PDB file of C-alpha atoms in Angstrom:
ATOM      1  CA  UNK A   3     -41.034 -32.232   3.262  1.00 63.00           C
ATOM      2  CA  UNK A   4     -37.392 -32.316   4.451  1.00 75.00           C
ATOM      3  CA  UNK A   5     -35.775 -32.220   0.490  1.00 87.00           C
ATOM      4  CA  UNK A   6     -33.861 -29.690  -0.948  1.00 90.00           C
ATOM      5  CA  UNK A   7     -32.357 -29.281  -4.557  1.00 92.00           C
ATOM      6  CA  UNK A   8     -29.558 -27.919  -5.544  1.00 94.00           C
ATOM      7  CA  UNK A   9     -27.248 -27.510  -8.813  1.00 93.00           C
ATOM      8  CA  UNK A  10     -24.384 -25.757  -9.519  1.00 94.00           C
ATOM      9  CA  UNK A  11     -23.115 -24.382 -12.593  1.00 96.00           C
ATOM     10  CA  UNK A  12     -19.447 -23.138 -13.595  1.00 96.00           C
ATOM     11  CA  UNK A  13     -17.156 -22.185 -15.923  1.00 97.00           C
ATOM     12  CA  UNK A  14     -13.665 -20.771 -15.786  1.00 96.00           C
ATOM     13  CA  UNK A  15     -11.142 -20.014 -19.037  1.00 97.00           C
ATOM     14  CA  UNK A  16      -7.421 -19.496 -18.888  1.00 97.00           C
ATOM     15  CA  UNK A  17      -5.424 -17.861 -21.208  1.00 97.00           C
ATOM     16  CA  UNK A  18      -1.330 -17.939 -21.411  1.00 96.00           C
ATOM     17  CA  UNK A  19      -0.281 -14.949 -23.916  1.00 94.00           C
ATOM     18  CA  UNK A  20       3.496 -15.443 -22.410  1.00 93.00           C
ATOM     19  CA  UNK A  21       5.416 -18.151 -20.683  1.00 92.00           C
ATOM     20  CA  UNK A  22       5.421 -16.538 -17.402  1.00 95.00           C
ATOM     21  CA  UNK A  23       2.023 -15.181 -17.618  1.00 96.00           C
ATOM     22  CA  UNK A  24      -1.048 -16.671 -17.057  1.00 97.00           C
ATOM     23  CA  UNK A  25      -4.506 -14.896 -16.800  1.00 97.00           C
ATOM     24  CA  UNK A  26      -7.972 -16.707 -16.086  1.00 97.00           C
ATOM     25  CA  UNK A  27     -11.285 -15.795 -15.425  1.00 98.00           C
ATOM     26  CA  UNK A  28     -14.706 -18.104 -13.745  1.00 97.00           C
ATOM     27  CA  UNK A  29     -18.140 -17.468 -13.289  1.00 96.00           C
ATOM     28  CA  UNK A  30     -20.390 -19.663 -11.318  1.00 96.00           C
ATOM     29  CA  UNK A  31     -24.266 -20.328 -10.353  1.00 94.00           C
ATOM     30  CA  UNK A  32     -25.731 -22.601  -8.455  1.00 93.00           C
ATOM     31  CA  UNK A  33     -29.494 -22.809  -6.839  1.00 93.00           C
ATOM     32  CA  UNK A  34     -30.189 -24.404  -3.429  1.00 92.00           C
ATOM     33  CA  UNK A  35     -34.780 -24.875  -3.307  1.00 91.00           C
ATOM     34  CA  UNK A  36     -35.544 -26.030   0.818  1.00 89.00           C
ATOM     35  CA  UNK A  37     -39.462 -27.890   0.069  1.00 88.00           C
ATOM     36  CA  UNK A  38     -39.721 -27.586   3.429  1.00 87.00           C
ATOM     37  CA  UNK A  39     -39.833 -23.495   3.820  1.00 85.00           C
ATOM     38  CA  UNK A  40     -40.789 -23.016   0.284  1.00 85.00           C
ATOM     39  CA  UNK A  41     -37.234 -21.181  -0.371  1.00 87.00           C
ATOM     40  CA  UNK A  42     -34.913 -20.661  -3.200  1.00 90.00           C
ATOM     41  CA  UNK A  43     -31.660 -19.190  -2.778  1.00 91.00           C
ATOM     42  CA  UNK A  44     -29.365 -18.737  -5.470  1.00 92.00           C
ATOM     43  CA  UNK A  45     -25.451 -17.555  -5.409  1.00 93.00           C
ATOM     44  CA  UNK A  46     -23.619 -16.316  -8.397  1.00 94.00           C
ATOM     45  CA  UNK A  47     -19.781 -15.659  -8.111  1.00 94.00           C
ATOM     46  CA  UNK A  48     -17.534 -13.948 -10.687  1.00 95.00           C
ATOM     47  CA  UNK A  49     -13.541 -14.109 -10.880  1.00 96.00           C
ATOM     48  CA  UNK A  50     -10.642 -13.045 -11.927  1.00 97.00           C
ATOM     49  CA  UNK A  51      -6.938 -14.510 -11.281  1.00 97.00           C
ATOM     50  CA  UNK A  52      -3.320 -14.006 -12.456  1.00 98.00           C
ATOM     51  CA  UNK A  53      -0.262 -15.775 -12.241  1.00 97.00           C
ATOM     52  CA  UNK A  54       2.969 -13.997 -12.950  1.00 97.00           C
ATOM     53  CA  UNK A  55       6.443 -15.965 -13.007  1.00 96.00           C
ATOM     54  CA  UNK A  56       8.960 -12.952 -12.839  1.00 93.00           C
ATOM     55  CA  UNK A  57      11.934 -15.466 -12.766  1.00 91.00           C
ATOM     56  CA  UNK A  58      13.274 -19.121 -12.144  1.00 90.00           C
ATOM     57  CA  UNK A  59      11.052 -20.426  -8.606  1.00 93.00           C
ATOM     58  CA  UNK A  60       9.658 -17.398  -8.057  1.00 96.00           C
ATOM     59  CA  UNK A  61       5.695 -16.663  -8.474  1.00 97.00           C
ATOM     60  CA  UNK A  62       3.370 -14.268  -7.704  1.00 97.00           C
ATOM     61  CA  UNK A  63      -0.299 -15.037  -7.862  1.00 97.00           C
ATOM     62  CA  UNK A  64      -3.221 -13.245  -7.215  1.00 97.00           C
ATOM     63  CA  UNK A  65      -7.410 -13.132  -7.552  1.00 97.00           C
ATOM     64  CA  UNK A  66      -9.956 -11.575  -7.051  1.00 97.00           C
ATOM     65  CA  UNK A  67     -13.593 -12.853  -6.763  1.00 96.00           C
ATOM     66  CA  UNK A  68     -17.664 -11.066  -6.208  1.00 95.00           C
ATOM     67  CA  UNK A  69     -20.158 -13.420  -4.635  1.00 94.00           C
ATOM     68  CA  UNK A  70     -23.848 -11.969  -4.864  1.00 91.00           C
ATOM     69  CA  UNK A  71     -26.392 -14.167  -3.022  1.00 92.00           C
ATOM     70  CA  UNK A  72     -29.755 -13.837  -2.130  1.00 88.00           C
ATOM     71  CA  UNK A  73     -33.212 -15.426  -1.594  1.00 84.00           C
ATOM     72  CA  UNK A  74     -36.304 -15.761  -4.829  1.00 81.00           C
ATOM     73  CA  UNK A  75     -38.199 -13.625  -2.916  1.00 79.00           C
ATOM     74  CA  UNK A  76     -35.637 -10.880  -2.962  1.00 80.00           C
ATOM     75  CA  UNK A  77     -35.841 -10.762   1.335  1.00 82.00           C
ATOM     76  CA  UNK A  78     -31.958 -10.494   1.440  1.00 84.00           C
ATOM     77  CA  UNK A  79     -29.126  -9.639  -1.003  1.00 88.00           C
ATOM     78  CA  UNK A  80     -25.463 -10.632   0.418  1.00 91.00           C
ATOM     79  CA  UNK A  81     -22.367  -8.947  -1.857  1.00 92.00           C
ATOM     80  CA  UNK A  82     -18.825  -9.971  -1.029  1.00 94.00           C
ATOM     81  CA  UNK A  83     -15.480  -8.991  -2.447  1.00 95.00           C
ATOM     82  CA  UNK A  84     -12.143 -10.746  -2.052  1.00 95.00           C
ATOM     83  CA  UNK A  85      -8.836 -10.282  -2.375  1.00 96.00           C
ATOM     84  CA  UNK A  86      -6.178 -12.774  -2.086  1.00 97.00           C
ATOM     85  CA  UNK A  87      -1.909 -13.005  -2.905  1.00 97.00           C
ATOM     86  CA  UNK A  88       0.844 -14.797  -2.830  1.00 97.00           C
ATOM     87  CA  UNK A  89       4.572 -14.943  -3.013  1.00 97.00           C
ATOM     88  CA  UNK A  90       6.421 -18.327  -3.664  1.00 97.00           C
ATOM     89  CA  UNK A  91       9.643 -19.106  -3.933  1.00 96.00           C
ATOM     90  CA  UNK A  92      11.046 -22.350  -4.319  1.00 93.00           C
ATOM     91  CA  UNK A  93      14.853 -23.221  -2.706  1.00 89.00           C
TER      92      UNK A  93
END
């Protein structure tokens, strides 16, 4: 009675509308069932990203991402928001 499950959907589009601009965007699912407690918790993140290339070796990137997870049974809810950038610059 040890076996779990699990699958994982995803799915994440980009989009270019200039040269130095690129936007994209991802939302994923995925389901994790323990036999053993009788437990399905499931995970669903959403997020966003950009990618900006204000001149030659230089970029600035950023995203931003929502993870909501929680339990079948609706025992626990987790929500969690992040934030992450960067500067590169290539000598």
């Amino acid at each position: 009675n040890n076996d779990q499950l699990g699958w994982v959907h995803g799915i994440t589009v980009g989009v270019n509308p200039l040269e130095i601009l690129q936007f994209n965007v991802g939302f994923s699912f995925d389901s994790q069932r323990n036999f053993e407690l009788a437990q399905t918790n499931r995970t669903k993140t959403l997020n966003f990203g950009a990618t900006w290339n204000p001149f030659k070796n230089a970029t600035f990137t950023g995203e931003m991402s929502q993870t909501l997870a929680g339990d079948a049974a609706q025992t626990n809810l987790n929500r969690n928001v992040n934030y992450s950038g960067q500067f590169a610059y290539n000598f």
